[in-house]
Each structure stands twice: as C-alpha cells, then as structure tokens.
Amino acid sequence: MAKTFNDIPLTRPETPLLNTVSAPTDLRHMTSQQLLDLADELRAFILYCVGKTGGHFGAGLGVTELTIALHYVFNTPDDRLVWDVGHQTYPHKILTGRREQMLSMRQKEGLSGFPKRSESLFDTFGVGHSSTSISAALGMAMASSQLGEERRTVAIMGDGAMTAGMAFEAINHASHVDKNLLVVLNDNQMSISRNVGGLSTYFSKLWSSKLYTQFRETGKKALSGMPQASNFVRRTEEYMKSMVSPATIFEELGFYYVGPIDGHDLPLLVETLAKLKEIKGAVLLHIITHKGKGFAPAENDPVGYHALNKIEPKQALEPAPKPVTQARPKYQKVFGDWLCDMAEQDDRLIGITPAMCDGSGMNEFAERFPERFEDVAIAEQHAVTLAAGMACEGSKPVVAIYSTFLQRAYDQLIHDVAIQNLDVLFALDRAGLVGEDGATHAGAYDISYLRCIPNMVIMAPSDENETRQLLYTGYMHSGPAAVRYPRGTGPGAVIEQQMTAVPLGKGLMARKGTGVAILNFGTLLATGLEVAETLSASVADMRFVKPIDEQLILDLAESHQLLVTLEENSTAGGAGSAVSEFLAEQGIVMPVLHLGLPDRFVDHGNHSQQLESIGLDSAAILAAIEKRLSLLALPTQATK
C-alpha cells in the first residue's frame, strides 16, 4: 500500500534508499520490499522538489510505481522509454541520475520540465506536445531492426493523449510493420482537462461493469476441471471482452492486449512487464492509475493539482500589510469574459477548444452556454476543420487554442478555413515566450506562419482592453481572423465594457518624438515606451500585423531617421519583416532595426529572464538602438 502524504514537505525528506540510486542499474539489486519503500521515498522527494520549484507533479505521482517497474525490468537506456507529453517524467528524471539537480527544475539553465535529448541519454525523445510517443517509439523500433540491434522500445501514453488521431495513425502503422513495440496505456481518466469523446467514454464504461472480471475469475475456477468446457470458456470470454473491454479495439488493430491491471501494484507491474518483454510484435499494456496518487489533496482534485506554484517560506515576523490594489486579470480571464459577453449578444457564437477549457479561460462560458461549448479533446486538426464546417452553415465559431498547438493544425487552417475565406476567429493564447515551460510551449512563430496566408487578419493587442476590443473586431470581421495574446497578466489597463470595433488595419501613436520611431506589435508596448522616454523617440502601437497600417508606416518613415520594430515573435517572417517588405515595395530605403525572438529556440526560465537573454528587456533594447544609431552616425538624445 502506497504511503499517502497530506502536506508538501518544506524540508528535504529522509530518503536512504533513493540516495543510493544514481542510475537504473541500482534498482535491479533491490528486493521487492525495497522497491515498495523506494516508491514512498520517491513520492516524498517529488513533493519536496515541486514545493521548492513549482511545476507539474500530479501526473508524476501517478506513475511512480510504473516508472520504477519500467527501469527495473528494461535495460535502459539501451532499451528505449518514450514518454508522451512529459508532465509525468519527474520520477524518471530522479531515477536517471538527476536527483540532485531537481531543485533547478524549469529554472534558467536548470533541468527542463519535459524530457530533453540533450539533457540525458535516458531522455530518448524530446516532447512537450501530446500524442507523439507511439510514432516516435515505432520509428526507433524500426530503425533498430534495420540496423540489426536487439533492444526493446516502450511508449508510455496517457488516456488523454490517446484521444488524438496521431496516436491511432501510429497504432495502425505499428500493426502493419510488425516490430517489437510495447505501448503502456496509462489510464487515469484525467488529462489536463476532463477527457471527452467516444474513446474516453468507452474506457469509462469498463469501470462501471464488473461482469467481465467476475466471469473470468468464477467461471474459470468452476470449469477448470472440465477439459470439454475449455472451448466454451474461451469463446464466452471473448464474447464478454467484446462487450466490456477495450481489448477489442486494440486487438482488431493488431496489438496483443493485456489488462487492465492496477498501475499502483508494483509487484504486479514488474511481473507483467517481465513477461511482456519476451513477447514479440506489438503489445499494449493497459494500466489503471490515479493522478496525484499518494498526495491526498491531488487525489481529490487532480485538475487543480496538475501543477503547483513554488511554496514561499513563511516569514518569522509578519510584514506590514500591503496596500490593497486591484488584482490584474490574466489575459485568459479577459478572453473568457469577452466570450461570455459576446455569446449573450450573438446566439450564433460557438466556443471550441482542443482540451484546454480551463487553461484558455472558458470554464464560465462552458457552464453558462453548455449547448454552445465544444471541447473536442486533444484534436487540434479536428477543432479547426470543425469550426470551418460550422462557419459554412452560418455559425460564428471561436477557436480558443494555444499558439504552439495551432502549429499542429496548420494545413487545416490554410486548406479548410483560409482558402474558403470562412468566418472563424482564432483566440491565440500563450503567444510569445511562456517562461518555465520552455521552447516546446512558446508561441514564437504564429505571426510568421499566419502572415503568409491569404485572407488572414492578424491582431496583436498591447494590453487587456485592446485584447477585448480586438477580439470583438475579429469576431465582427467576415473572414478568418486571429488575436494573439500572452500568458499571465497585463499592464493593468482599464477594460471598457462597451465593445467597439477597431478600424481594420489601423494603429495609433502612443508617443510622439523625434529621430527614432518604435513600431510595437503586441505586449512589449510598455517596454518600448520606457526606452522611448530615454531617446525622446516616437512609439506606434501598431495593433494589426495584417493588414498592416501602411499610412502610419509611411508617415513615420518620412519624419524619422530610424524605424525599430518590436515584437515577441520570431524576427524571421515576423511583423518587422512585414514593415520592411512594405518599405521595399514603396521604394523607400531607410534603416530598419528588427527586434524580436532570435533564430534559435529559447530555453526555459522565468519570462523576464527569457526576455533578458535575447535582448528584449528595456536596457538591451536601448543599447541595440543606440548601437545602430552610432553605426548610422545619427545623434542620440544623450549627444544632442
């Protein structure tokens, strides 16, 4: 029985067994009882580490026994473990030589919150997005076979990730190539949000029926002494399985199915995996786990405890009470409030999300307008084409999707929405850098990959109120439109409840100055204004990337000696590129400095550290502009 914790340890727990594990080979010398004790120590250590650093931990607690069993049975890293998404890999990292680095998790120059090939040989495949593990593991198995190398390959995928079509594409192919592949389906009936869809419902039905398991146990015992009954038992068992077990799906797709078994029964896991290791071909092991297992609050609220913020130590003396200030809403709340307000005005509105209801701020909308809310599970491609179909019939779909996840539906965006010029609004959450989640989750490319698509309108608001007004503008526009906004809170702008459509493609002047004009796209406006104060520069809040405000660019080009574009998007093909392309079309030759995300992936750290590391903090922006002015022999404010 796994030990249950009720609190996050504030001091490092005693972990004598765990301290002896520097690599998985150390596990293989332990007794069964020691492995059970190790699981308790591992959970305690995970809770302590996440309390210190913040991060994902509910999923990791749920696979503690599985992680120990996999590394105990398989010869890792020669045998390949491929984890899906990666939220659950904290136990894996601890057992593979990174125990003493765990307090650097998700911090600048520290451990990644996800598997990362450059970090460890045990991290066989870098992840962050869902449903890739079976495809990657199958590719590894096929390559090993071609090279004549004998090794086992294991993909570990959750039931939430199994809702994505990519998982079934891989399963279908795996049965065709007939390579040695073990898929562990970790069924905890819980992804980040509530699982939806037919497959999830099918799994859930299994737990409400004891018929199959009761028959299997009692029937076999009753008929075990009757040889003539063996065929009857086998046929009846297959019939019962077809009614209540997920086995039918996977066996029809060519997998040898085993399960479901208790994913927290460590001895059973070790025994089962050891047997499956010897089976050739495609095998699927179905285990049942509880997300947050071993930590009572997380077991009771697996969604709320999907991740945890750093626990700050209590001060010995209570500080003087801080003055009461108005809490700034997160951009996700701004979107959620707008969505509800818009839905009240227009009953054609339908909200769509690919398994990100909570993260996108749609909970209130889902409760108030359930008949107009569609969570399509982890199926971004389907979400976009579903919206296209709705738009064909006169509905007004709003797709709430993280910028990084829209990348997965790029063909659908072009082929199904843009070519047909359908009326779909994309609310692009997590645009720009996202801090501790790192490169896999950064919305670094949406301006670049959207700008080249005909019919698209692209908007980059600078604050909370502009976000609300531009969402309304995009909704009222007839055709595809996207509004990009970042994670977290904004500068605290007053949000006007009255929704007013902004003239399409029109920016505005935020500050008038001389010499240098900063053209800001998005939420770096406050930084641009700070720099402009030092330089006595002009600042334009461009608001639109496409159509871009051509007249404003012309006016600034005529009255200033240097244009500086500022965006939290890749400079390759970004908003700055749009400015330079327009100037080139007009035959205007003048200096333009593009400031944005560099041509490299930006590692994790907090958001301020990330901006500083790539030169997008105020000091670095000022230095970059002054350097360009010096090269152009143009005066700066300091030399005037």
XYZ file of C-alpha atoms in Angstrom:
640
model
C 0.000 0.000 0.000
C 1.479 3.323 -1.098
C 2.009 5.880 1.622
C -0.316 8.890 1.450
C 1.002 12.388 2.152
C -1.232 15.250 3.233
C 1.285 18.101 3.074
C 4.169 19.255 0.909
C 7.443 18.677 2.820
C 9.150 22.009 3.459
C 12.467 20.369 4.324
C 14.202 17.639 2.416
C 12.778 14.268 3.491
C 14.880 11.320 4.562
C 15.320 9.066 1.512
C 18.025 6.489 2.343
C 17.083 4.094 -0.473
C 16.619 6.803 -3.080
C 20.000 8.265 -2.179
C 21.638 5.036 -3.359
C 20.099 5.282 -6.838
C 22.382 7.084 -9.250
C 21.184 5.109 -12.289
C 18.503 2.487 -13.014
C 21.038 -0.322 -12.631
C 20.935 0.374 -8.883
C 17.233 -0.539 -8.827
C 17.896 -4.017 -10.151
C 19.703 -5.075 -6.977
C 16.762 -4.206 -4.737
C 14.276 -6.617 -3.183
C 10.531 -6.333 -3.748
C 10.061 -4.681 -0.368
C 12.848 -2.206 -1.044
C 11.191 -1.245 -4.319
C 7.959 -0.558 -2.449
C 9.801 1.557 0.115
C 11.578 3.342 -2.737
C 8.212 4.349 -4.228
C 7.250 6.083 -0.972
C 10.595 7.881 -0.798
C 10.330 8.910 -4.435
C 6.904 10.471 -3.879
C 8.128 12.350 -0.828
C 11.091 13.701 -2.756
C 8.927 14.761 -5.718
C 6.600 16.667 -3.397
C 9.545 18.382 -1.733
C 11.135 19.379 -5.043
C 7.952 20.738 -6.601
C 7.252 22.674 -3.421
C 10.625 24.363 -3.878
C 10.488 24.997 -7.631
C 6.870 24.726 -8.729
C 5.931 22.599 -11.705
C 3.917 19.587 -12.798
C 3.629 16.771 -10.329
C 0.160 15.176 -10.326
C 0.969 13.049 -13.356
C 4.374 12.068 -11.972
C 2.895 10.905 -8.677
C 0.503 8.744 -10.671
C 3.267 6.863 -12.495
C 5.727 6.417 -9.641
C 5.309 2.631 -9.483
C 5.246 2.360 -13.270
C 8.484 4.330 -13.610
C 10.274 2.134 -11.080
C 8.968 -1.032 -12.752
C 9.983 0.080 -16.254
C 13.535 0.928 -15.240
C 13.743 -2.248 -13.135
C 12.629 -4.578 -15.945
C 14.098 -2.921 -19.015
C 17.773 -2.326 -19.687
C 17.576 1.445 -20.006
C 18.924 3.481 -21.706
C 19.768 0.739 -24.250
C 16.109 -0.223 -24.150
C 14.166 2.890 -25.099
C 11.475 4.512 -22.963
C 9.485 7.137 -24.849
C 7.282 9.297 -22.626
C 4.289 11.149 -24.025
C 3.811 14.875 -23.242
C 6.380 14.689 -20.430
C 4.470 16.086 -17.443
C 4.881 12.712 -15.752
C 8.656 12.356 -16.067
C 9.861 13.800 -12.747
C 10.247 10.278 -11.252
C 12.093 9.236 -14.409
C 14.499 12.150 -14.112
C 15.180 11.433 -10.441
C 15.971 7.768 -11.101
C 18.251 8.524 -14.048
C 20.998 10.494 -12.358
C 19.359 13.904 -11.967
C 18.198 13.697 -8.361
C 20.461 16.480 -7.086
C 19.524 18.760 -9.984
C 15.793 18.612 -9.334
C 15.758 21.907 -7.452
C 16.785 23.579 -10.707
C 13.693 22.246 -12.492
C 12.189 24.707 -15.007
C 14.617 27.427 -13.941
C 17.148 29.220 -16.100
C 19.999 26.845 -17.033
C 18.333 24.121 -14.949
C 16.500 20.918 -15.802
C 13.721 21.049 -18.341
C 10.204 20.261 -17.181
C 9.974 17.764 -20.034
C 12.189 15.014 -21.495
C 15.041 16.570 -23.457
C 17.554 14.595 -25.502
C 20.412 16.996 -24.815
C 19.852 16.590 -21.076
C 20.265 12.828 -20.668
C 20.771 9.604 -22.625
C 17.709 8.322 -20.786
C 15.557 11.012 -22.428
C 15.201 9.236 -25.743
C 12.784 11.703 -27.328
C 12.080 15.358 -26.588
C 8.414 16.152 -26.015
C 6.018 18.783 -24.749
C 3.080 18.290 -27.111
C 0.751 15.339 -26.762
C 0.324 12.026 -28.564
C 3.748 11.642 -30.206
C 5.159 8.713 -28.223
C 3.851 5.773 -30.248
C 5.027 7.269 -33.549
C 8.467 8.057 -32.143
C 8.835 4.688 -30.427
C 7.766 2.852 -33.565
C 10.361 4.796 -35.558
C 13.030 3.782 -33.056
C 11.947 0.143 -33.187
C 12.013 0.098 -36.981
C 15.443 1.749 -37.124
C 16.861 -0.683 -34.560
C 15.532 -3.607 -36.550
C 17.042 -2.280 -39.760
C 20.417 -1.885 -38.037
C 20.221 -5.380 -36.576
C 20.189 -4.139 -32.980
C 18.297 -6.102 -30.338
C 16.520 -3.777 -27.972
C 13.043 -3.205 -26.601
C 11.121 0.003 -27.192
C 8.340 1.202 -24.892
C 5.904 4.081 -25.441
C 4.096 5.407 -22.358
C 0.897 7.254 -23.254
C -1.997 8.573 -21.176
C -5.664 8.066 -21.982
C -5.980 11.793 -22.687
C -3.230 11.611 -25.310
C -4.953 8.601 -26.829
C -7.818 10.875 -27.919
C -5.603 12.398 -30.624
C -5.780 10.970 -34.118
C -1.985 10.805 -34.376
C -1.953 8.033 -31.765
C -4.235 5.873 -33.873
C -2.288 6.601 -37.037
C 0.762 5.200 -35.265
C -1.134 2.190 -33.892
C -2.452 1.391 -37.354
C 1.042 1.529 -38.826
C 2.575 -0.488 -35.976
C 0.353 -3.460 -36.735
C 1.420 -3.289 -40.380
C 5.212 -3.295 -39.854
C 5.137 -5.927 -37.067
C 8.071 -4.675 -34.997
C 8.718 -5.232 -31.295
C 6.872 -2.400 -29.586
C 5.259 -2.158 -26.164
C 2.696 0.583 -25.581
C 1.738 1.262 -21.969
C -1.658 2.946 -21.846
C -1.750 4.819 -18.543
C -5.458 5.234 -17.934
C -6.156 7.722 -15.150
C -9.317 9.114 -16.797
C -7.769 12.553 -16.480
C -5.647 14.757 -18.740
C -5.220 18.495 -18.020
C -8.935 18.933 -18.574
C -11.740 16.410 -18.422
C -11.356 13.841 -21.180
C -14.088 13.875 -23.777
C -15.056 11.756 -26.725
C -16.151 8.261 -27.580
C -12.890 6.559 -26.631
C -12.862 8.132 -23.192
C -16.483 7.110 -22.694
C -15.636 3.574 -23.804
C -12.861 3.302 -21.227
C -15.099 4.723 -18.522
C -17.818 2.159 -19.148
C -15.371 -0.564 -18.250
C -15.130 0.627 -14.663
C -18.899 0.548 -14.180
C -19.149 -3.133 -15.168
C -17.795 -5.980 -13.070
C -19.378 -8.576 -15.322
C -16.317 -9.477 -17.315
C -13.899 -9.722 -14.412
C -16.385 -11.676 -12.286
C -16.996 -14.144 -15.080
C -13.324 -14.539 -15.788
C -12.483 -15.430 -12.173
C -15.506 -17.512 -11.122
C -16.110 -19.163 -14.464
C -12.547 -20.350 -14.878
C -12.491 -21.777 -11.378
C -15.771 -23.620 -11.872
C -14.827 -25.067 -15.243
C -11.089 -25.570 -14.752
C -11.563 -29.286 -14.119
C -13.662 -29.853 -17.234
C -11.484 -30.128 -20.361
C -14.543 -30.271 -22.594
C -15.543 -26.863 -21.319
C -12.309 -25.109 -22.300
C -13.535 -24.070 -25.751
C -16.740 -22.786 -24.193
C -14.782 -20.740 -21.673
C -12.569 -19.267 -24.374
C -15.459 -18.370 -26.690
C -17.568 -16.940 -23.886
C -14.643 -14.935 -22.551
C -14.008 -13.414 -25.977
C -17.686 -12.531 -26.208
C -17.652 -10.881 -22.801
C -14.455 -8.978 -23.627
C -16.043 -7.607 -26.775
C -18.838 -6.093 -24.659
C -16.936 -4.525 -21.786
C -13.210 -4.421 -22.548
C -11.108 -2.011 -24.613
C -9.232 -5.099 -25.791
C -11.430 -5.346 -28.863
C -10.232 -2.048 -30.312
C -6.548 -2.754 -29.938
C -6.659 -6.426 -30.849
C -8.563 -5.611 -34.035
C -5.808 -3.105 -34.815
C -3.190 -5.847 -34.474
C -1.954 -5.384 -30.894
C -1.688 -8.111 -28.278
C -3.717 -6.547 -25.461
C -3.087 -7.147 -21.760
C -5.061 -5.569 -18.963
C -6.400 -3.589 -17.397
C -4.204 -4.017 -14.320
C -3.592 -1.899 -11.233
C -0.870 0.601 -12.107
C -0.022 1.109 -8.446
C 0.605 -2.591 -7.736
C 4.374 -2.547 -8.119
C 4.995 -6.327 -7.838
C 2.269 -6.984 -10.411
C 3.726 -4.368 -12.751
C 7.201 -5.899 -12.506
C 5.872 -9.399 -13.111
C 3.692 -8.328 -16.054
C 6.362 -6.215 -17.748
C 8.909 -9.011 -17.400
C 6.570 -11.370 -19.244
C 5.649 -8.843 -21.915
C 9.320 -8.121 -22.521
C 9.623 -11.585 -24.047
C 6.659 -11.243 -26.399
C 7.440 -10.348 -29.989
C 5.446 -7.845 -32.027
C 3.116 -5.046 -30.988
C 1.805 -5.277 -27.403
C -0.421 -2.920 -25.423
C -0.478 -2.984 -21.625
C -3.467 -1.175 -20.156
C -2.919 0.055 -16.578
C -5.219 1.984 -14.262
C -3.653 4.745 -12.155
C -4.804 7.681 -10.062
C -3.378 11.078 -10.962
C -1.771 12.595 -7.881
C -1.536 9.191 -6.181
C -0.011 9.399 -2.719
C -0.821 13.085 -2.128
C -4.324 13.382 -0.723
C -5.173 16.907 -1.977
C -4.127 15.963 -5.534
C -6.084 12.713 -5.439
C -9.192 14.709 -4.537
C -8.539 17.487 -7.082
C -6.367 16.171 -9.942
C -7.143 19.148 -12.206
C -6.314 21.757 -9.580
C -3.120 19.921 -8.667
C -1.965 19.222 -12.234
C 0.832 21.654 -11.424
C 1.907 23.605 -8.373
C 3.414 27.020 -7.789
C 6.522 27.387 -5.700
C 5.747 27.430 -1.967
C 7.264 30.526 -0.411
C 8.563 30.125 3.179
C 6.629 31.944 5.890
C 8.425 34.909 7.399
C 9.156 34.877 11.118
C 7.632 38.325 11.540
C 4.561 39.249 9.632
C 5.341 42.192 7.322
C 3.278 45.334 7.379
C 0.076 44.845 5.386
C 0.420 45.902 1.790
C -1.981 48.484 0.434
C -4.985 46.925 -1.245
C -4.624 47.058 -5.010
C -6.953 45.945 -7.738
C -5.907 42.484 -8.934
C -4.987 42.498 -12.591
C -6.886 39.894 -14.603
C -4.986 37.376 -16.661
C -5.386 37.612 -20.416
C -7.205 34.270 -20.263
C -9.806 35.894 -17.967
C -10.115 38.836 -20.358
C -10.835 36.390 -23.175
C -13.265 34.329 -21.088
C -15.223 37.428 -20.036
C -15.368 38.673 -23.634
C -16.546 35.266 -24.840
C -19.449 35.247 -22.385
C -20.391 38.849 -23.191
C -20.261 38.170 -26.917
C -22.308 34.988 -26.553
C -25.032 36.965 -24.782
C -25.228 39.301 -27.774
C -24.987 36.718 -30.553
C -26.521 33.266 -30.279
C -24.554 32.150 -33.355
C -21.323 32.089 -31.337
C -19.864 28.657 -30.604
C -16.729 28.235 -28.481
C -14.315 25.442 -29.416
C -11.217 24.232 -27.582
C -8.909 21.223 -28.037
C -8.795 20.063 -24.386
C -7.816 23.474 -22.975
C -11.052 24.705 -21.392
C -9.504 25.644 -18.063
C -6.204 26.940 -19.436
C -7.951 29.120 -22.011
C -10.350 30.680 -19.509
C -13.502 29.045 -20.890
C -14.912 27.491 -17.703
C -17.577 30.133 -17.151
C -18.601 30.020 -20.801
C -18.864 26.215 -20.658
C -21.136 26.461 -17.600
C -23.331 29.259 -18.888
C -23.575 28.143 -22.511
C -23.070 24.354 -22.471
C -25.014 23.867 -25.706
C -22.566 26.205 -27.466
C -19.348 24.858 -25.969
C -17.325 22.153 -27.723
C -14.254 20.544 -26.168
C -13.004 18.219 -28.892
C -10.207 16.604 -26.797
C -6.580 16.645 -27.952
C -7.507 17.035 -31.604
C -6.330 20.383 -32.923
C -6.788 19.451 -36.581
C -10.355 18.400 -35.945
C -11.043 21.572 -33.942
C -10.110 23.811 -36.868
C -11.989 21.866 -39.537
C -14.986 21.501 -37.222
C -15.038 25.288 -36.955
C -14.824 25.543 -40.740
C -17.840 23.281 -41.143
C -19.802 25.318 -38.617
C -18.909 28.542 -40.406
C -20.221 27.090 -43.672
C -23.674 26.872 -42.109
C -23.741 30.355 -40.611
C -22.437 29.767 -37.108
C -19.728 32.049 -35.682
C -17.069 29.721 -34.223
C -14.373 30.991 -31.888
C -11.422 28.600 -31.589
C -9.516 29.113 -28.318
C -6.140 27.487 -28.841
C -2.580 27.935 -27.647
C -0.320 29.422 -30.299
C 2.049 26.458 -30.044
C -0.821 23.983 -30.533
C -2.210 25.721 -33.616
C 1.017 24.649 -35.302
C -0.454 21.138 -35.297
C -3.410 22.236 -37.437
C -1.607 24.363 -39.987
C -2.904 22.516 -43.044
C -6.471 22.749 -41.786
C -6.004 26.467 -41.156
C -4.941 27.001 -44.765
C -6.943 24.378 -46.633
C -10.201 24.329 -44.702
C -10.525 27.890 -43.372
C -8.417 30.419 -45.288
C -8.868 29.173 -48.865
C -12.620 29.230 -48.353
C -12.410 32.580 -46.516
C -14.575 31.232 -43.716
C -15.682 33.287 -40.751
C -13.613 31.769 -37.926
C -11.976 33.690 -35.077
C -8.828 32.226 -33.536
C -8.033 33.323 -29.984
C -4.301 32.566 -29.820
C -3.391 32.075 -26.190
C 0.209 31.862 -24.870
C 1.577 33.978 -27.729
C 5.248 34.819 -27.248
C 7.530 33.216 -24.674
C 5.914 31.234 -21.868
C 8.606 31.060 -19.201
C 9.273 27.805 -17.411
C 7.533 25.577 -19.975
C 10.268 26.455 -22.455
C 10.629 26.058 -26.190
C 8.018 23.344 -26.742
C 5.224 25.589 -25.481
C 6.396 29.003 -26.690
C 4.146 30.850 -29.112
C 7.137 32.075 -31.054
C 6.022 31.684 -34.658
C 2.320 32.461 -35.075
C 2.815 35.888 -36.682
C 5.285 34.339 -39.126
C 3.193 31.329 -40.070
C -0.084 33.266 -40.248
C 1.183 36.324 -42.127
C 1.858 34.392 -45.324
C -1.717 33.030 -45.533
C -4.117 34.986 -47.766
C -7.389 36.224 -46.227
C -5.989 36.187 -42.670
C -6.380 39.162 -40.350
C -3.762 39.160 -37.566
C -4.009 41.335 -34.467
C -1.521 41.878 -31.632
C -3.062 43.854 -28.747
C -0.799 45.673 -26.309
C -2.940 45.433 -23.178
C -6.098 43.951 -21.646
C -8.546 46.471 -23.089
C -7.110 46.239 -26.568
C -7.394 42.462 -26.307
C -11.109 42.756 -25.599
C -11.709 45.292 -28.364
C -9.644 43.420 -30.945
C -11.410 40.141 -30.122
C -14.644 41.971 -30.893
C -13.108 43.416 -34.057
C -12.029 39.985 -35.236
C -15.406 38.497 -34.413
C -17.256 41.175 -36.376
C -14.928 40.778 -39.355
C -16.278 38.474 -42.060
C -13.450 36.014 -42.663
C -10.634 34.299 -40.760
C -9.010 36.403 -38.045
C -6.573 35.787 -35.202
C -5.907 37.713 -31.987
C -2.669 36.785 -30.213
C -2.168 37.460 -26.510
C 0.316 36.186 -23.921
C 0.210 34.062 -20.818
C -0.419 35.762 -17.484
C -1.379 39.299 -16.575
C -1.080 42.540 -18.498
C -0.093 46.089 -17.537
C -3.405 46.788 -15.796
C -5.255 48.807 -18.437
C -8.825 49.836 -17.672
C -11.106 47.440 -19.522
C -14.021 49.122 -21.248
C -17.157 47.009 -21.070
C -18.504 48.603 -24.227
C -17.164 46.653 -27.192
C -16.115 48.761 -30.152
C -14.731 47.513 -33.444
C -11.323 48.995 -34.264
C -10.869 50.222 -37.864
C -9.263 47.305 -39.676
C -5.526 47.711 -40.139
C -5.202 50.960 -38.176
C -2.616 51.556 -35.465
C -2.228 54.577 -33.267
C 0.508 56.794 -31.911
C 1.339 56.067 -28.272
C 4.107 58.676 -28.064
C 5.366 61.399 -30.394
C 9.084 62.063 -30.539
C 11.893 62.611 -32.996
C 14.680 60.695 -34.706
C 13.663 57.137 -33.823
C 10.230 55.577 -34.239
C 9.480 52.321 -32.422
C 6.757 50.279 -34.122
C 5.407 47.969 -31.430
C 3.403 44.825 -32.149
C 1.855 43.360 -29.004
C 2.505 43.449 -25.285
C 6.027 44.915 -25.313
C 4.486 48.379 -25.626
C 5.299 49.422 -22.054
C 8.932 48.436 -22.601
C 9.016 50.389 -25.844
C 7.614 53.470 -24.121
C 10.214 53.215 -21.370
C 13.008 53.134 -23.943
C 11.411 55.974 -25.898
C 11.478 58.241 -22.854
C 15.276 57.995 -22.793
C 15.614 58.527 -26.532
C 12.808 61.064 -26.989
C 11.578 58.628 -29.608
C 8.153 58.080 -31.116
C 6.180 54.919 -30.378
C 3.409 53.473 -32.527
C 1.058 50.835 -31.181
C 0.542 49.031 -34.485
C -2.172 46.612 -33.252
C -2.512 44.966 -36.687
C 0.109 42.807 -38.342
C -2.147 42.073 -41.317
C -3.455 44.252 -42.816
C -0.638 46.475 -41.611
C -1.119 50.207 -41.222
C 0.682 51.334 -44.364
C -0.109 55.017 -43.998
C 1.269 55.099 -40.460
C 4.483 53.436 -41.653
C 4.823 55.973 -44.455
C 4.287 58.875 -42.068
C 6.894 57.535 -39.625
C 9.369 56.811 -42.399
C 9.078 60.378 -43.703
C 9.545 62.022 -40.302
C 12.171 59.770 -38.630
C 15.684 58.596 -39.397
C 15.404 55.076 -37.912
C 12.481 52.659 -37.598
C 12.637 49.988 -34.891
C 10.160 47.109 -34.943
C 9.415 45.363 -31.655
C 7.622 42.016 -31.299
C 7.606 38.870 -29.164
C 7.677 36.630 -32.218
C 10.417 35.312 -34.440
C 12.023 38.094 -36.454
C 12.173 35.653 -39.382
C 8.994 36.408 -41.288
C 7.501 38.351 -38.389
C 5.845 41.726 -38.090
C 9.151 43.545 -38.640
C 9.546 41.698 -41.912
C 6.123 42.985 -42.941
C 7.293 46.570 -42.333
C 10.480 46.122 -44.368
C 8.620 44.373 -47.187
C 6.196 47.265 -47.429
C 9.006 49.822 -47.458
C 10.756 47.875 -50.214
C 7.546 47.780 -52.270
C 7.332 51.555 -51.950
C 10.951 52.024 -52.972
C 11.809 53.584 -49.615
C 15.370 52.971 -48.500
C 15.985 53.698 -44.828
C 17.457 51.988 -41.745
C 15.167 49.496 -40.008
C 16.140 47.591 -36.855
C 14.175 44.406 -36.163
C 13.955 43.356 -32.502
C 12.208 40.114 -31.645
C 12.904 36.459 -31.000
C 16.207 35.230 -32.465
C 16.699 32.336 -34.853
C 17.126 29.804 -32.048
C 14.924 28.080 -29.515
C 14.775 29.954 -26.225
C 15.375 27.757 -23.188
C 13.152 27.761 -20.122
C 13.406 30.253 -17.278
C 11.014 32.850 -15.991
C 9.618 35.238 -18.577
C 11.777 38.199 -17.552
C 14.921 36.052 -17.715
C 13.958 34.850 -21.163
C 13.448 38.384 -22.457
C 16.747 39.483 -20.957
C 18.584 36.519 -22.510
C 17.500 37.516 -26.019
C 17.808 41.286 -25.684
C 14.155 42.228 -25.300
C 14.365 43.904 -21.901
C 14.432 47.704 -21.806
C 18.192 48.013 -21.180
C 19.078 45.726 -24.081
C 16.597 47.379 -26.439
C 18.029 50.792 -25.606
C 21.572 49.509 -26.141
C 20.635 47.947 -29.504
C 19.055 51.168 -30.739
C 21.972 53.315 -29.585
C 24.419 50.942 -31.279
C 22.505 51.204 -34.554
C 22.376 54.992 -34.254
C 26.122 55.097 -33.720
C 26.722 52.981 -36.815
C 24.486 55.331 -38.793
C 26.197 58.384 -37.277
C 22.798 59.626 -36.130
C 22.510 61.614 -32.881
C 21.121 60.043 -29.730
C 19.304 62.001 -27.054
C 22.433 61.901 -24.896
C 24.541 63.676 -27.555
C 22.039 66.343 -28.511
